[in-house]
Amino acid sequence: MNINELQIMNSERQNCGTTLTNNKDLEKNGYIVVRNICDPEELYHPIPRERGTLVYFRNDLNNFSHDPKGQQVEGSLSRIHHPQYKMIFKQIRKKIEEVIGRKITPTFYYDRYYFEGQSLPKFTTNNACEISCIVSISNNLEEPWPHWIKTTDVYTDAQKSLVLIPGEERSLVLEPGDALIYKGCERPLWKDKMPSPKPKLFGRKSKRELYSHEVCFNYVLADGLRSHES
């Protein structure tokens, strides 16, 4: 077991059960998929030129910082607080509250463009991502590229001394407009390597740039253990 795996395991054990909602499926599995939570056309944006991380300020498309190397997924593009998603960040909050039966407070959001050959390493998020909502926007992939998530472990006692029933690793395919709502501080999430296109006749490879675009909205429970993060 490497250091990252050990950190995830410790984080999962420590945080398990600290984000309580009123949705039975979310409590059982740590996640829930909501189909067609919004219109993907409202979220669509052409692939930008930049790679790395863009951080936007004051709801101004011309006011941002650019770190070409600062990113969780090397070679991808992450945009924090892009103005296009400011209103949907507020609107989708109400839909999430209906699903989980709890009031939530927004913290931050970002969207990410993945490209051919990239993957998302397994991770658990920080306190500001107590309730995370990933929405698929668009892609041009020839086959599904699922998210993977580990469901909740069942422990022998309230002190979480030992795992009685280990959680399951499940793959979840999101179509544009679908959402994955999950307990970001509790559930490990990852994506395997993006599938490459199938070979064409005579071994010719398509010149189009494969990509997948999604946005992640993050919240905390308004009266939960992490409400101070808002």
Tab-separated table of C-alpha atoms in Angstrom:
chain	number	residue	atom	x	y	z
A	1	MET	CA	0.000	0.000	0.000
A	2	ASN	CA	1.494	3.372	-1.059
A	3	ILE	CA	1.256	6.657	0.858
A	4	ASN	CA	-1.675	7.962	-1.190
A	5	GLU	CA	-3.701	4.787	-0.629
A	6	LEU	CA	-2.979	4.919	3.095
A	7	GLN	CA	-4.045	8.571	3.283
A	8	ILE	CA	-7.307	7.797	1.459
A	9	MET	CA	-8.028	4.858	3.737
A	10	ASN	CA	-7.410	6.952	6.865
A	11	SER	CA	-9.481	9.848	5.539
A	12	GLU	CA	-12.328	7.516	4.630
A	13	ARG	CA	-12.355	5.918	8.084
A	14	GLN	CA	-12.110	9.244	9.900
A	15	ASN	CA	-14.864	10.989	7.914
A	16	CYS	CA	-17.286	8.111	7.379
A	17	GLY	CA	-20.667	9.003	8.876
A	18	THR	CA	-19.859	12.689	9.439
A	19	THR	CA	-22.095	13.947	6.608
A	20	LEU	CA	-25.686	12.974	7.395
A	21	THR	CA	-28.508	13.505	4.901
A	22	ASN	CA	-32.144	12.464	4.630
A	23	ASN	CA	-31.695	10.435	1.445
A	24	LYS	CA	-31.639	6.671	2.123
A	25	ASP	CA	-29.646	5.777	-0.997
A	26	LEU	CA	-27.088	8.477	-0.309
A	27	GLU	CA	-26.707	7.244	3.259
A	28	LYS	CA	-26.347	3.625	2.165
A	29	ASN	CA	-23.914	4.110	-0.715
A	30	GLY	CA	-22.402	7.552	-0.219
A	31	TYR	CA	-23.600	8.718	-3.651
A	32	ILE	CA	-26.649	9.053	-5.876
A	33	VAL	CA	-26.978	9.633	-9.635
A	34	VAL	CA	-29.598	12.114	-10.838
A	35	ARG	CA	-30.427	11.931	-14.534
A	36	ASN	CA	-31.065	15.129	-16.516
A	37	ILE	CA	-30.478	17.476	-13.614
A	38	CYS	CA	-29.959	20.340	-16.067
A	39	ASP	CA	-29.765	21.176	-19.768
A	40	PRO	CA	-26.197	20.432	-20.960
A	41	GLU	CA	-26.524	23.008	-23.747
A	42	GLU	CA	-26.600	25.727	-21.085
A	43	LEU	CA	-23.265	24.432	-19.793
A	44	TYR	CA	-21.516	23.834	-23.105
A	45	HIS	CA	-18.316	25.727	-23.875
A	46	PRO	CA	-15.867	25.103	-26.746
A	47	ILE	CA	-12.446	23.711	-25.824
A	48	PRO	CA	-10.164	26.600	-24.800
A	49	ARG	CA	-6.537	26.886	-25.919
A	50	GLU	CA	-5.067	26.962	-22.425
A	51	ARG	CA	-3.993	24.014	-20.295
A	52	GLY	CA	-3.345	24.035	-16.564
A	53	THR	CA	-5.515	25.992	-14.115
A	54	LEU	CA	-7.424	29.233	-14.653
A	55	VAL	CA	-8.827	31.065	-11.623
A	56	TYR	CA	-11.451	33.737	-12.371
A	57	PHE	CA	-12.099	36.830	-10.229
A	58	ARG	CA	-15.098	39.152	-9.791
A	59	ASN	CA	-17.252	37.364	-12.370
A	60	ASP	CA	-15.071	38.851	-15.113
A	61	LEU	CA	-14.003	36.750	-18.098
A	62	ASN	CA	-10.973	39.004	-18.569
A	63	ASN	CA	-9.836	38.906	-14.948
A	64	PHE	CA	-8.115	35.616	-14.160
A	65	SER	CA	-4.814	34.019	-13.229
A	66	HIS	CA	-3.236	31.184	-15.212
A	67	ASP	CA	-0.972	28.476	-13.861
A	68	PRO	CA	0.058	26.247	-16.809
A	69	LYS	CA	1.243	23.473	-14.490
A	70	GLY	CA	-1.088	23.704	-11.491
A	71	GLN	CA	-3.534	20.878	-11.889
A	72	GLN	CA	-4.724	17.596	-10.427
A	73	VAL	CA	-4.646	15.920	-13.846
A	74	GLU	CA	-1.512	16.673	-15.859
A	75	GLY	CA	-2.270	18.108	-19.305
A	76	SER	CA	-5.917	18.868	-18.529
A	77	LEU	CA	-7.582	22.265	-18.113
A	78	SER	CA	-9.341	23.239	-14.870
A	79	ARG	CA	-11.209	26.541	-14.554
A	80	ILE	CA	-12.164	27.724	-11.077
A	81	HIS	CA	-15.211	30.002	-10.833
A	82	HIS	CA	-15.671	30.464	-14.562
A	83	PRO	CA	-18.434	33.116	-14.847
A	84	GLN	CA	-20.538	30.962	-17.182
A	85	TYR	CA	-21.415	28.633	-14.313
A	86	LYS	CA	-22.094	31.173	-11.566
A	87	MET	CA	-25.892	31.149	-11.919
A	88	ILE	CA	-26.245	27.378	-12.361
A	89	PHE	CA	-24.102	26.967	-9.214
A	90	LYS	CA	-26.868	28.734	-7.298
A	91	GLN	CA	-29.755	27.111	-9.175
A	92	ILE	CA	-28.554	23.540	-8.836
A	93	ARG	CA	-28.156	24.041	-5.100
A	94	LYS	CA	-31.943	23.939	-4.689
A	95	LYS	CA	-32.188	20.703	-6.680
A	96	ILE	CA	-29.531	19.077	-4.514
A	97	GLU	CA	-31.366	20.187	-1.364
A	98	GLU	CA	-34.521	18.482	-2.651
A	99	VAL	CA	-32.585	15.270	-3.274
A	100	ILE	CA	-30.714	15.093	0.040
A	101	GLY	CA	-33.361	16.662	2.287
A	102	ARG	CA	-30.885	19.089	3.896
A	103	LYS	CA	-29.973	22.738	3.408
A	104	ILE	CA	-26.534	23.331	1.908
A	105	THR	CA	-24.219	26.308	1.550
A	106	PRO	CA	-22.084	26.872	-1.585
A	107	THR	CA	-18.293	26.880	-1.280
A	108	PHE	CA	-16.683	26.777	-4.749
A	109	TYR	CA	-16.910	25.175	-8.189
A	110	TYR	CA	-14.675	24.314	-11.115
A	111	ASP	CA	-14.984	22.722	-14.530
A	112	ARG	CA	-12.412	20.479	-16.164
A	113	TYR	CA	-11.536	19.385	-19.689
A	114	TYR	CA	-9.919	15.938	-19.876
A	115	PHE	CA	-8.058	14.785	-22.967
A	116	GLU	CA	-6.960	11.481	-24.516
A	117	GLY	CA	-4.813	9.283	-22.282
A	118	GLN	CA	-5.597	11.163	-19.075
A	119	SER	CA	-6.978	9.728	-15.849
A	120	LEU	CA	-8.130	11.032	-12.473
A	121	PRO	CA	-6.161	9.569	-9.548
A	122	LYS	CA	-8.186	8.152	-6.659
A	123	PHE	CA	-8.807	10.820	-4.035
A	124	THR	CA	-11.056	12.095	-1.282
A	125	THR	CA	-11.755	15.818	-1.125
A	126	ASN	CA	-11.329	18.457	1.578
A	127	ASN	CA	-13.897	19.908	3.983
A	128	ALA	CA	-15.173	22.469	1.465
A	129	CYS	CA	-16.440	19.585	-0.714
A	130	GLU	CA	-18.693	17.925	1.865
A	131	ILE	CA	-21.448	17.556	-0.741
A	132	SER	CA	-20.075	17.426	-4.291
A	133	CYS	CA	-22.083	17.379	-7.498
A	134	ILE	CA	-20.356	16.422	-10.753
A	135	VAL	CA	-22.352	17.255	-13.895
A	136	SER	CA	-21.353	15.867	-17.285
A	137	ILE	CA	-21.357	18.605	-19.946
A	138	SER	CA	-20.075	17.172	-23.234
A	139	ASN	CA	-17.595	14.791	-24.852
A	140	ASN	CA	-16.734	13.259	-28.214
A	141	LEU	CA	-15.702	9.804	-26.982
A	142	GLU	CA	-16.589	6.672	-28.894
A	143	GLU	CA	-17.330	4.644	-25.762
A	144	PRO	CA	-18.406	5.392	-22.168
A	145	TRP	CA	-15.791	6.698	-19.756
A	146	PRO	CA	-17.139	6.045	-16.255
A	147	HIS	CA	-16.388	7.551	-12.886
A	148	TRP	CA	-15.470	5.046	-10.208
A	149	ILE	CA	-16.566	5.419	-6.604
A	150	LYS	CA	-16.179	3.274	-3.504
A	151	THR	CA	-19.344	2.782	-1.481
A	152	THR	CA	-19.523	3.060	2.294
A	153	ASP	CA	-17.794	0.536	4.537
A	154	VAL	CA	-19.803	-1.030	7.356
A	155	TYR	CA	-17.847	-1.050	10.631
A	156	THR	CA	-18.067	-3.376	13.596
A	157	ASP	CA	-18.880	-0.566	16.047
A	158	ALA	CA	-19.370	3.186	16.440
A	159	GLN	CA	-15.625	3.675	16.999
A	160	LYS	CA	-14.944	2.137	13.546
A	161	SER	CA	-12.565	-0.387	15.054
A	162	LEU	CA	-12.762	-2.843	12.155
A	163	VAL	CA	-14.462	-3.019	8.766
A	164	LEU	CA	-17.250	-5.599	8.934
A	165	ILE	CA	-18.420	-5.294	5.312
A	166	PRO	CA	-16.109	-3.524	2.835
A	167	GLY	CA	-17.614	-1.044	0.402
A	168	GLU	CA	-17.843	-1.856	-3.303
A	169	GLU	CA	-16.032	-0.208	-6.212
A	170	ARG	CA	-18.725	0.846	-8.685
A	171	SER	CA	-18.522	2.399	-12.150
A	172	LEU	CA	-20.992	5.156	-13.003
A	173	VAL	CA	-21.597	6.454	-16.523
A	174	LEU	CA	-22.946	9.989	-16.799
A	175	GLU	CA	-24.573	11.279	-19.954
A	176	PRO	CA	-24.489	15.052	-20.627
A	177	GLY	CA	-26.827	16.700	-18.131
A	178	ASP	CA	-26.582	13.859	-15.590
A	179	ALA	CA	-25.235	14.474	-12.085
A	180	LEU	CA	-23.295	12.431	-9.557
A	181	ILE	CA	-24.037	13.747	-6.064
A	182	TYR	CA	-21.729	12.246	-3.473
A	183	LYS	CA	-20.162	12.767	-0.063
A	184	GLY	CA	-16.873	14.286	-1.165
A	185	CYS	CA	-15.128	14.070	2.193
A	186	GLU	CA	-16.121	10.427	2.682
A	187	ARG	CA	-16.102	8.643	-0.675
A	188	PRO	CA	-13.003	7.897	-2.785
A	189	LEU	CA	-13.525	8.828	-6.435
A	190	TRP	CA	-11.411	8.276	-9.555
A	191	LYS	CA	-11.428	7.779	-13.327
A	192	ASP	CA	-9.330	5.231	-15.201
A	193	LYS	CA	-7.427	6.192	-18.347
A	194	MET	CA	-9.639	7.730	-21.026
A	195	PRO	CA	-10.328	5.156	-23.764
A	196	SER	CA	-8.545	5.764	-27.071
A	197	PRO	CA	-10.440	5.665	-30.369
A	198	LYS	CA	-10.704	2.376	-32.206
A	199	PRO	CA	-8.282	1.951	-35.143
A	200	LYS	CA	-9.676	3.017	-38.513
A	201	LEU	CA	-9.190	1.304	-41.866
A	202	PHE	CA	-5.538	0.899	-42.865
A	203	GLY	CA	-4.484	1.941	-39.373
A	204	ARG	CA	-5.339	5.591	-39.830
A	205	LYS	CA	-5.971	7.520	-36.629
A	206	SER	CA	-8.583	10.242	-36.376
A	207	LYS	CA	-7.115	13.742	-36.125
A	208	ARG	CA	-9.864	15.047	-33.854
A	209	GLU	CA	-8.930	15.853	-30.277
A	210	LEU	CA	-10.747	13.577	-27.859
A	211	TYR	CA	-12.079	15.306	-24.778
A	212	SER	CA	-14.553	15.079	-21.913
A	213	HIS	CA	-15.885	18.151	-20.107
A	214	GLU	CA	-17.589	18.248	-16.715
A	215	VAL	CA	-18.241	20.694	-13.894
A	216	CYS	CA	-18.065	20.044	-10.160
A	217	PHE	CA	-20.190	22.133	-7.754
A	218	ASN	CA	-19.217	21.934	-4.076
A	219	TYR	CA	-21.210	22.658	-0.921
A	220	VAL	CA	-21.300	22.031	2.822
A	221	LEU	CA	-24.299	21.199	4.986
A	222	ALA	CA	-25.633	24.509	6.295
A	223	ASP	CA	-25.807	23.203	9.882
A	224	GLY	CA	-23.249	20.407	9.603
A	225	LEU	CA	-19.775	19.851	11.020
A	226	ARG	CA	-18.185	21.735	8.114
A	227	SER	CA	-20.490	24.774	7.917
A	228	HIS	CA	-17.531	27.019	8.848
A	229	GLU	CA	-16.040	26.300	5.396
A	230	SER	CA	-18.696	28.420	3.635
